[in-house]
Every structure is written in C-alpha cells, then in structure tokens.
Amino acid sequence: KQEVTQIPAALSVPEGENLVLNCSFTDSAIYNLQWFRQDPGKGLTSLLLIQSSQREQTSGRLNASLDKSSGRSTLYIAASQPGDSATYLCAVKSGGATNKLIFGTGTLLAVQP
Amino acid sequence: EPEVTQTPSHQVTQMGQEVILRCVPISNHLYFYWYRQILGQKVEFLVSFYNNEISEKSEIFDDQFSVERPDGSNFTLKIRSTKLEDSAMYFCASRSYTDTQYFGPGTRLTVL
C-alpha cells in the first residue's frame, strides 16, 4: 500500500531564503507526482506535475525533482517571499489502472518578512 | 482561467440528514473526483467518475455515498444519512486527458 510522507511538518524561514521541501513514497511504481499549495481553509492549487519518466519540472521560482528509484521528490523554492506561506502537499498517482491521488501529510511553510 | 467551483462553501447539518454537495468542473474536463480532508488529517480519495459511471472508489465510499452528473455541467456528492465523522472539507477535482487534477475551493461540512 502506497504511503506518502513529507518532512519537515513545519518550516519557518526568513524572507529571501532558498528552501527545500521533501516528499517520500514507499512504492516506487508511480505514474506521476503532483505538488500542491493549500492556503488556510482553501482549496488545493496545483503547482507542478512530474511524470514518472521525468527528473524535474520548473515553474518560475519553483523547481520539483523526482528520484523514483529512491522514492523521493523535492520542491525547491528560490528567494522565498511572505506570499509563499502556505501548506505544501505532494501527491502520487500510482501505476496501473488507478485514478486516485495519494496525498502526503503536508509541510506548513511560514516565510517571515 | 477556468476554475472548479463548489457550493455551498459551508454546510451545517444534523446527524442523520441527507446532504448534497455540488461541483461545477472545468467545462472541457472528462474525469471527476471527490476527496475529503478531515481537520488535521491528510486529503483522502473518495471516488472517481468517468463516462457517466464510477471508475474507482475507496473503502470510505460506502452505500451512504453516491455521485451523479445530472446534466452537462454539475457533479454532485450525496451523503444519505450523515454521521458525526463525515464532518470534513470535501474537495471536487477534475481533469482533461492530461494528468493534472484541478481542485475546487472545497465545501466544509459540519455534522452536529
């Protein structure tokens, strides 16, 4: 059974710092991995999706990498801003016929001005 | 930019009552999903829907739950007899033939 965990659970950094969020999954047979942002009491905003055949994806100040064999993904945020403060979730879609996303526990990020 | 919308944003109901949560997926999307997030816990998959039928459901999605696409735009989740443990944020999501799932803002369901 696929399990997804995220470390750290919470992170506080000063504005301008570069940071890395970690996501690990127990079954490496994934189809893709998606990173989301969730603001308090709000929905999930898709940030990046990496297919299993890809090593990384970039969007603006965000860069997500995937190492399928070791069951890890990282989300790198460059030059963090207070507006980046949110919970960041990773979710995997396993291989095979499944459609569902299996979510991690999330990392609560606070960027201090 | 097209968005998934959900109504109501907050629903309060008494235990044992039926509730219907509504979603309008992005218009050209073909795959539809419901997830829920109990306060402080992970987002959990409930059900996926494609071509007017359920394509996959979790063990949470028992006989008390049902989904429907009554017309070309709405996608609903019905809970027949709500329980206290159904209190959660319910998210609708949709996607096209690409893999990215787009989520709505959620409906907060409170069962008293």
mmCIF file of C-alpha atoms in Angstrom:
data_model
loop_
_atom_site.group_PDB
_atom_site.id
_atom_site.type_symbol
_atom_site.label_atom_id
_atom_site.label_comp_id
_atom_site.label_asym_id
_atom_site.label_seq_id
_atom_site.Cartn_x
_atom_site.Cartn_y
_atom_site.Cartn_z
ATOM 1 C CA LYS A 1 0.000 0.000 0.000
ATOM 2 C CA GLN A 2 1.410 3.352 -1.052
ATOM 3 C CA GLU A 3 2.308 5.712 1.809
ATOM 4 C CA VAL A 4 3.423 9.292 1.255
ATOM 5 C CA THR A 5 5.185 11.330 3.908
ATOM 6 C CA GLN A 6 6.578 14.828 3.980
ATOM 7 C CA ILE A 7 9.393 16.249 6.027
ATOM 8 C CA PRO A 8 9.538 18.619 7.770
ATOM 9 C CA ALA A 9 5.983 19.001 9.044
ATOM 10 C CA ALA A 10 6.581 22.704 9.552
ATOM 11 C CA LEU A 11 9.239 25.141 8.438
ATOM 12 C CA SER A 12 9.864 28.802 9.200
ATOM 13 C CA VAL A 13 12.376 30.787 7.163
ATOM 14 C CA PRO A 14 13.276 34.456 6.707
ATOM 15 C CA GLU A 15 12.251 36.161 3.501
ATOM 16 C CA GLY A 16 14.703 35.698 0.647
ATOM 17 C CA GLU A 17 15.960 32.308 1.715
ATOM 18 C CA ASN A 18 16.026 29.350 -0.640
ATOM 19 C CA LEU A 19 14.364 26.248 0.775
ATOM 20 C CA VAL A 20 13.663 22.605 0.046
ATOM 21 C CA LEU A 21 10.587 20.597 0.933
ATOM 22 C CA ASN A 22 10.780 16.830 0.918
ATOM 23 C CA CYS A 23 8.318 14.144 -0.092
ATOM 24 C CA SER A 24 8.886 10.401 0.107
ATOM 25 C CA PHE A 25 6.780 7.491 -1.051
ATOM 26 C CA THR A 26 7.038 3.807 -0.247
ATOM 27 C CA ASP A 27 6.163 2.251 -3.620
ATOM 28 C CA SER A 28 8.385 3.466 -6.452
ATOM 29 C CA ALA A 29 5.953 2.236 -9.124
ATOM 30 C CA ILE A 30 4.313 5.622 -9.555
ATOM 31 C CA TYR A 31 2.771 7.150 -12.663
ATOM 32 C CA ASN A 32 3.279 10.778 -11.672
ATOM 33 C CA LEU A 33 3.717 13.097 -8.707
ATOM 34 C CA GLN A 34 1.976 16.413 -8.199
ATOM 35 C CA TRP A 35 2.834 19.268 -5.834
ATOM 36 C CA PHE A 36 0.048 21.446 -4.465
ATOM 37 C CA ARG A 37 -0.245 24.522 -2.357
ATOM 38 C CA GLN A 38 -3.063 24.882 0.198
ATOM 39 C CA ASP A 39 -3.874 28.168 1.877
ATOM 40 C CA PRO A 40 -5.726 28.034 5.240
ATOM 41 C CA GLY A 41 -9.338 26.974 4.771
ATOM 42 C CA LYS A 42 -8.944 26.955 0.989
ATOM 43 C CA GLY A 43 -8.672 24.501 -1.835
ATOM 44 C CA LEU A 44 -5.591 22.999 -3.427
ATOM 45 C CA THR A 45 -3.696 24.840 -6.123
ATOM 46 C CA SER A 46 -1.651 22.683 -8.458
ATOM 47 C CA LEU A 47 1.960 23.857 -8.688
ATOM 48 C CA LEU A 48 3.842 21.245 -10.677
ATOM 49 C CA LEU A 49 3.324 17.755 -12.036
ATOM 50 C CA ILE A 50 6.214 15.412 -12.772
ATOM 51 C CA GLN A 51 5.708 12.307 -14.855
ATOM 52 C CA SER A 52 7.499 9.148 -13.756
ATOM 53 C CA SER A 53 9.820 9.416 -16.758
ATOM 54 C CA GLN A 54 10.899 12.955 -15.852
ATOM 55 C CA ARG A 55 13.577 14.095 -13.431
ATOM 56 C CA GLU A 56 12.402 17.627 -12.797
ATOM 57 C CA GLN A 57 9.929 20.368 -13.623
ATOM 58 C CA THR A 58 10.281 24.110 -13.203
ATOM 59 C CA SER A 59 7.783 26.923 -12.896
ATOM 60 C CA GLY A 60 9.086 30.353 -12.004
ATOM 61 C CA ARG A 61 10.807 30.176 -8.624
ATOM 62 C CA LEU A 62 9.709 26.582 -8.112
ATOM 63 C CA ASN A 63 11.636 23.500 -9.117
ATOM 64 C CA ALA A 64 10.443 19.984 -8.378
ATOM 65 C CA SER A 65 12.662 16.938 -8.769
ATOM 66 C CA LEU A 66 11.828 13.269 -8.786
ATOM 67 C CA ASP A 67 14.015 10.282 -7.940
ATOM 68 C CA LYS A 68 11.641 7.407 -8.470
ATOM 69 C CA SER A 69 14.065 4.644 -7.564
ATOM 70 C CA SER A 70 14.687 6.096 -4.106
ATOM 71 C CA GLY A 71 11.053 7.107 -3.624
ATOM 72 C CA ARG A 72 11.736 10.824 -3.225
ATOM 73 C CA SER A 73 10.716 14.173 -4.583
ATOM 74 C CA THR A 74 11.820 17.636 -3.545
ATOM 75 C CA LEU A 75 10.259 21.031 -4.088
ATOM 76 C CA TYR A 76 12.807 23.806 -4.219
ATOM 77 C CA ILE A 77 11.572 27.363 -3.673
ATOM 78 C CA ALA A 78 14.023 30.095 -4.599
ATOM 79 C CA ALA A 79 14.105 33.526 -2.978
ATOM 80 C CA SER A 80 11.140 32.847 -0.707
ATOM 81 C CA GLN A 81 8.528 35.555 -0.115
ATOM 82 C CA PRO A 82 5.904 36.010 2.629
ATOM 83 C CA GLY A 83 3.274 35.224 -0.005
ATOM 84 C CA ASP A 84 4.741 31.718 -0.269
ATOM 85 C CA SER A 85 3.462 30.962 3.240
ATOM 86 C CA ALA A 86 1.049 28.026 2.942
ATOM 87 C CA THR A 87 0.868 24.269 3.348
ATOM 88 C CA TYR A 88 2.586 22.361 0.563
ATOM 89 C CA LEU A 89 1.278 18.916 -0.320
ATOM 90 C CA CYS A 90 2.688 16.261 -2.565
ATOM 91 C CA ALA A 91 0.506 13.565 -4.062
ATOM 92 C CA VAL A 92 1.334 10.487 -6.101
ATOM 93 C CA LYS A 93 -0.654 8.639 -8.699
ATOM 94 C CA SER A 94 0.425 5.039 -8.659
ATOM 95 C CA GLY A 95 0.902 2.978 -11.764
ATOM 96 C CA GLY A 96 -1.755 0.685 -13.096
ATOM 97 C CA ALA A 97 -5.423 1.412 -13.538
ATOM 98 C CA THR A 98 -5.880 3.664 -10.526
ATOM 99 C CA ASN A 99 -7.022 7.256 -10.933
ATOM 100 C CA LYS A 100 -6.630 8.407 -7.380
ATOM 101 C CA LEU A 101 -4.016 10.669 -5.868
ATOM 102 C CA ILE A 102 -2.468 9.612 -2.571
ATOM 103 C CA PHE A 103 -1.520 12.631 -0.538
ATOM 104 C CA GLY A 104 1.275 13.296 1.879
ATOM 105 C CA THR A 105 0.975 14.843 5.281
ATOM 106 C CA GLY A 106 1.988 18.310 4.117
ATOM 107 C CA THR A 107 4.619 20.856 5.121
ATOM 108 C CA LEU A 108 3.419 24.092 6.694
ATOM 109 C CA LEU A 109 5.710 26.859 5.459
ATOM 110 C CA ALA A 110 5.973 30.273 7.086
ATOM 111 C CA VAL A 111 8.146 32.908 5.414
ATOM 112 C CA GLN A 112 8.917 35.707 7.819
ATOM 113 C CA PRO A 113 9.184 39.245 6.404
ATOM 114 C CA GLU B 1 -8.597 30.979 -16.268
ATOM 115 C CA PRO B 2 -11.249 28.249 -15.855
ATOM 116 C CA GLU B 3 -11.791 27.006 -12.304
ATOM 117 C CA VAL B 4 -13.616 24.257 -10.493
ATOM 118 C CA THR B 5 -16.376 25.753 -8.363
ATOM 119 C CA GLN B 6 -18.184 24.239 -5.391
ATOM 120 C CA THR B 7 -21.321 25.127 -3.488
ATOM 121 C CA PRO B 8 -22.052 25.692 -0.719
ATOM 122 C CA SER B 9 -18.811 26.815 0.863
ATOM 123 C CA HIS B 10 -20.075 25.702 4.271
ATOM 124 C CA GLN B 11 -22.888 23.284 5.081
ATOM 125 C CA VAL B 12 -24.135 22.583 8.581
ATOM 126 C CA THR B 13 -26.469 19.644 9.061
ATOM 127 C CA GLN B 14 -27.913 17.446 11.751
ATOM 128 C CA MET B 15 -26.749 13.859 12.102
ATOM 129 C CA GLY B 16 -28.914 11.543 10.028
ATOM 130 C CA GLN B 17 -29.837 14.182 7.458
ATOM 131 C CA GLU B 18 -29.063 13.941 3.756
ATOM 132 C CA VAL B 19 -26.720 16.436 2.164
ATOM 133 C CA ILE B 20 -25.813 17.143 -1.425
ATOM 134 C CA LEU B 21 -22.550 18.838 -2.241
ATOM 135 C CA ARG B 22 -22.315 20.437 -5.640
ATOM 136 C CA CYS B 23 -19.435 20.971 -8.000
ATOM 137 C CA VAL B 24 -19.063 22.510 -11.428
ATOM 138 C CA PRO B 25 -15.939 21.042 -13.019
ATOM 139 C CA ILE B 26 -13.935 22.818 -15.688
ATOM 140 C CA SER B 27 -16.061 22.688 -18.818
ATOM 141 C CA ASN B 28 -13.991 20.522 -21.164
ATOM 142 C CA HIS B 29 -12.864 18.081 -18.476
ATOM 143 C CA LEU B 30 -13.879 14.445 -18.571
ATOM 144 C CA TYR B 31 -12.649 12.935 -15.303
ATOM 145 C CA PHE B 32 -14.176 13.955 -11.999
ATOM 146 C CA TYR B 33 -13.193 13.263 -8.426
ATOM 147 C CA TRP B 34 -14.243 13.766 -4.827
ATOM 148 C CA TYR B 35 -11.724 13.910 -1.998
ATOM 149 C CA ARG B 36 -12.155 14.816 1.626
ATOM 150 C CA GLN B 37 -9.927 16.185 4.347
ATOM 151 C CA ILE B 38 -10.834 15.701 7.976
ATOM 152 C CA LEU B 39 -9.421 18.520 10.083
ATOM 153 C CA GLY B 40 -5.733 17.971 10.724
ATOM 154 C CA GLN B 41 -5.538 14.876 8.535
ATOM 155 C CA LYS B 42 -4.443 14.009 5.026
ATOM 156 C CA VAL B 43 -6.513 14.605 1.936
ATOM 157 C CA GLU B 44 -8.214 11.268 1.132
ATOM 158 C CA PHE B 45 -9.594 9.991 -2.144
ATOM 159 C CA LEU B 46 -13.288 9.094 -2.189
ATOM 160 C CA VAL B 47 -14.355 8.402 -5.761
ATOM 161 C CA SER B 48 -13.566 8.994 -9.402
ATOM 162 C CA PHE B 49 -16.126 9.281 -12.199
ATOM 163 C CA TYR B 50 -15.695 8.965 -15.944
ATOM 164 C CA ASN B 51 -18.072 8.420 -18.834
ATOM 165 C CA ASN B 52 -21.093 8.642 -16.535
ATOM 166 C CA GLU B 53 -20.010 5.946 -14.165
ATOM 167 C CA ILE B 54 -17.835 5.397 -11.144
ATOM 168 C CA SER B 55 -14.403 4.276 -12.251
ATOM 169 C CA GLU B 56 -12.890 3.825 -8.813
ATOM 170 C CA LYS B 57 -13.920 4.263 -5.181
ATOM 171 C CA SER B 58 -12.233 3.989 -1.834
ATOM 172 C CA GLU B 59 -13.370 1.940 1.135
ATOM 173 C CA ILE B 60 -14.654 5.178 2.663
ATOM 174 C CA PHE B 61 -17.178 5.475 -0.168
ATOM 175 C CA ASP B 62 -19.789 3.096 1.197
ATOM 176 C CA ASP B 63 -23.510 2.797 0.468
ATOM 177 C CA GLN B 64 -24.188 6.086 2.218
ATOM 178 C CA PHE B 65 -22.387 7.945 -0.550
ATOM 179 C CA SER B 66 -23.395 8.439 -4.150
ATOM 180 C CA VAL B 67 -22.302 10.624 -7.035
ATOM 181 C CA GLU B 68 -24.159 11.919 -10.007
ATOM 182 C CA ARG B 69 -23.645 14.081 -13.065
ATOM 183 C CA PRO B 70 -27.244 15.188 -13.564
ATOM 184 C CA ASP B 71 -26.530 17.453 -16.525
ATOM 185 C CA GLY B 72 -23.601 18.553 -18.646
ATOM 186 C CA SER B 73 -22.093 20.806 -16.020
ATOM 187 C CA ASN B 74 -22.774 19.685 -12.434
ATOM 188 C CA PHE B 75 -21.197 16.870 -10.459
ATOM 189 C CA THR B 76 -22.722 16.076 -7.086
ATOM 190 C CA LEU B 77 -21.842 14.078 -3.999
ATOM 191 C CA LYS B 78 -24.738 12.895 -1.861
ATOM 192 C CA ILE B 79 -24.430 11.590 1.671
ATOM 193 C CA ARG B 80 -27.701 9.880 2.583
ATOM 194 C CA SER B 81 -27.560 9.815 6.358
ATOM 195 C CA THR B 82 -24.766 11.922 7.721
ATOM 196 C CA LYS B 83 -22.676 10.878 10.701
ATOM 197 C CA LEU B 84 -20.543 12.979 13.004
ATOM 198 C CA GLU B 85 -17.418 11.508 11.405
ATOM 199 C CA ASP B 86 -18.482 12.811 7.984
ATOM 200 C CA SER B 87 -17.521 16.292 9.147
ATOM 201 C CA ALA B 88 -14.709 17.326 6.837
ATOM 202 C CA MET B 89 -13.718 19.533 3.943
ATOM 203 C CA TYR B 90 -14.904 17.971 0.699
ATOM 204 C CA PHE B 91 -12.993 18.780 -2.468
ATOM 205 C CA CYS B 92 -14.104 18.237 -6.021
ATOM 206 C CA ALA B 93 -11.458 17.883 -8.724
ATOM 207 C CA SER B 94 -11.461 17.437 -12.468
ATOM 208 C CA ARG B 95 -9.037 16.835 -15.287
ATOM 209 C CA SER B 96 -8.930 16.572 -19.044
ATOM 210 C CA TYR B 97 -6.849 13.992 -20.887
ATOM 211 C CA THR B 98 -3.762 15.485 -19.266
ATOM 212 C CA ASP B 99 -2.847 14.243 -15.801
ATOM 213 C CA THR B 100 -3.087 17.415 -13.732
ATOM 214 C CA GLN B 101 -6.068 17.368 -11.392
ATOM 215 C CA TYR B 102 -7.603 20.770 -10.676
ATOM 216 C CA PHE B 103 -9.290 21.201 -7.332
ATOM 217 C CA GLY B 104 -12.181 23.352 -6.238
ATOM 218 C CA PRO B 105 -12.165 25.533 -3.104
ATOM 219 C CA GLY B 106 -13.991 22.893 -1.066
ATOM 220 C CA THR B 107 -17.177 22.603 0.955
ATOM 221 C CA ARG B 108 -16.804 22.487 4.697
ATOM 222 C CA LEU B 109 -19.373 20.020 6.039
ATOM 223 C CA THR B 110 -20.202 20.194 9.728
ATOM 224 C CA VAL B 111 -22.422 17.446 11.143
ATOM 225 C CA LEU B 112 -23.951 18.212 14.535
#
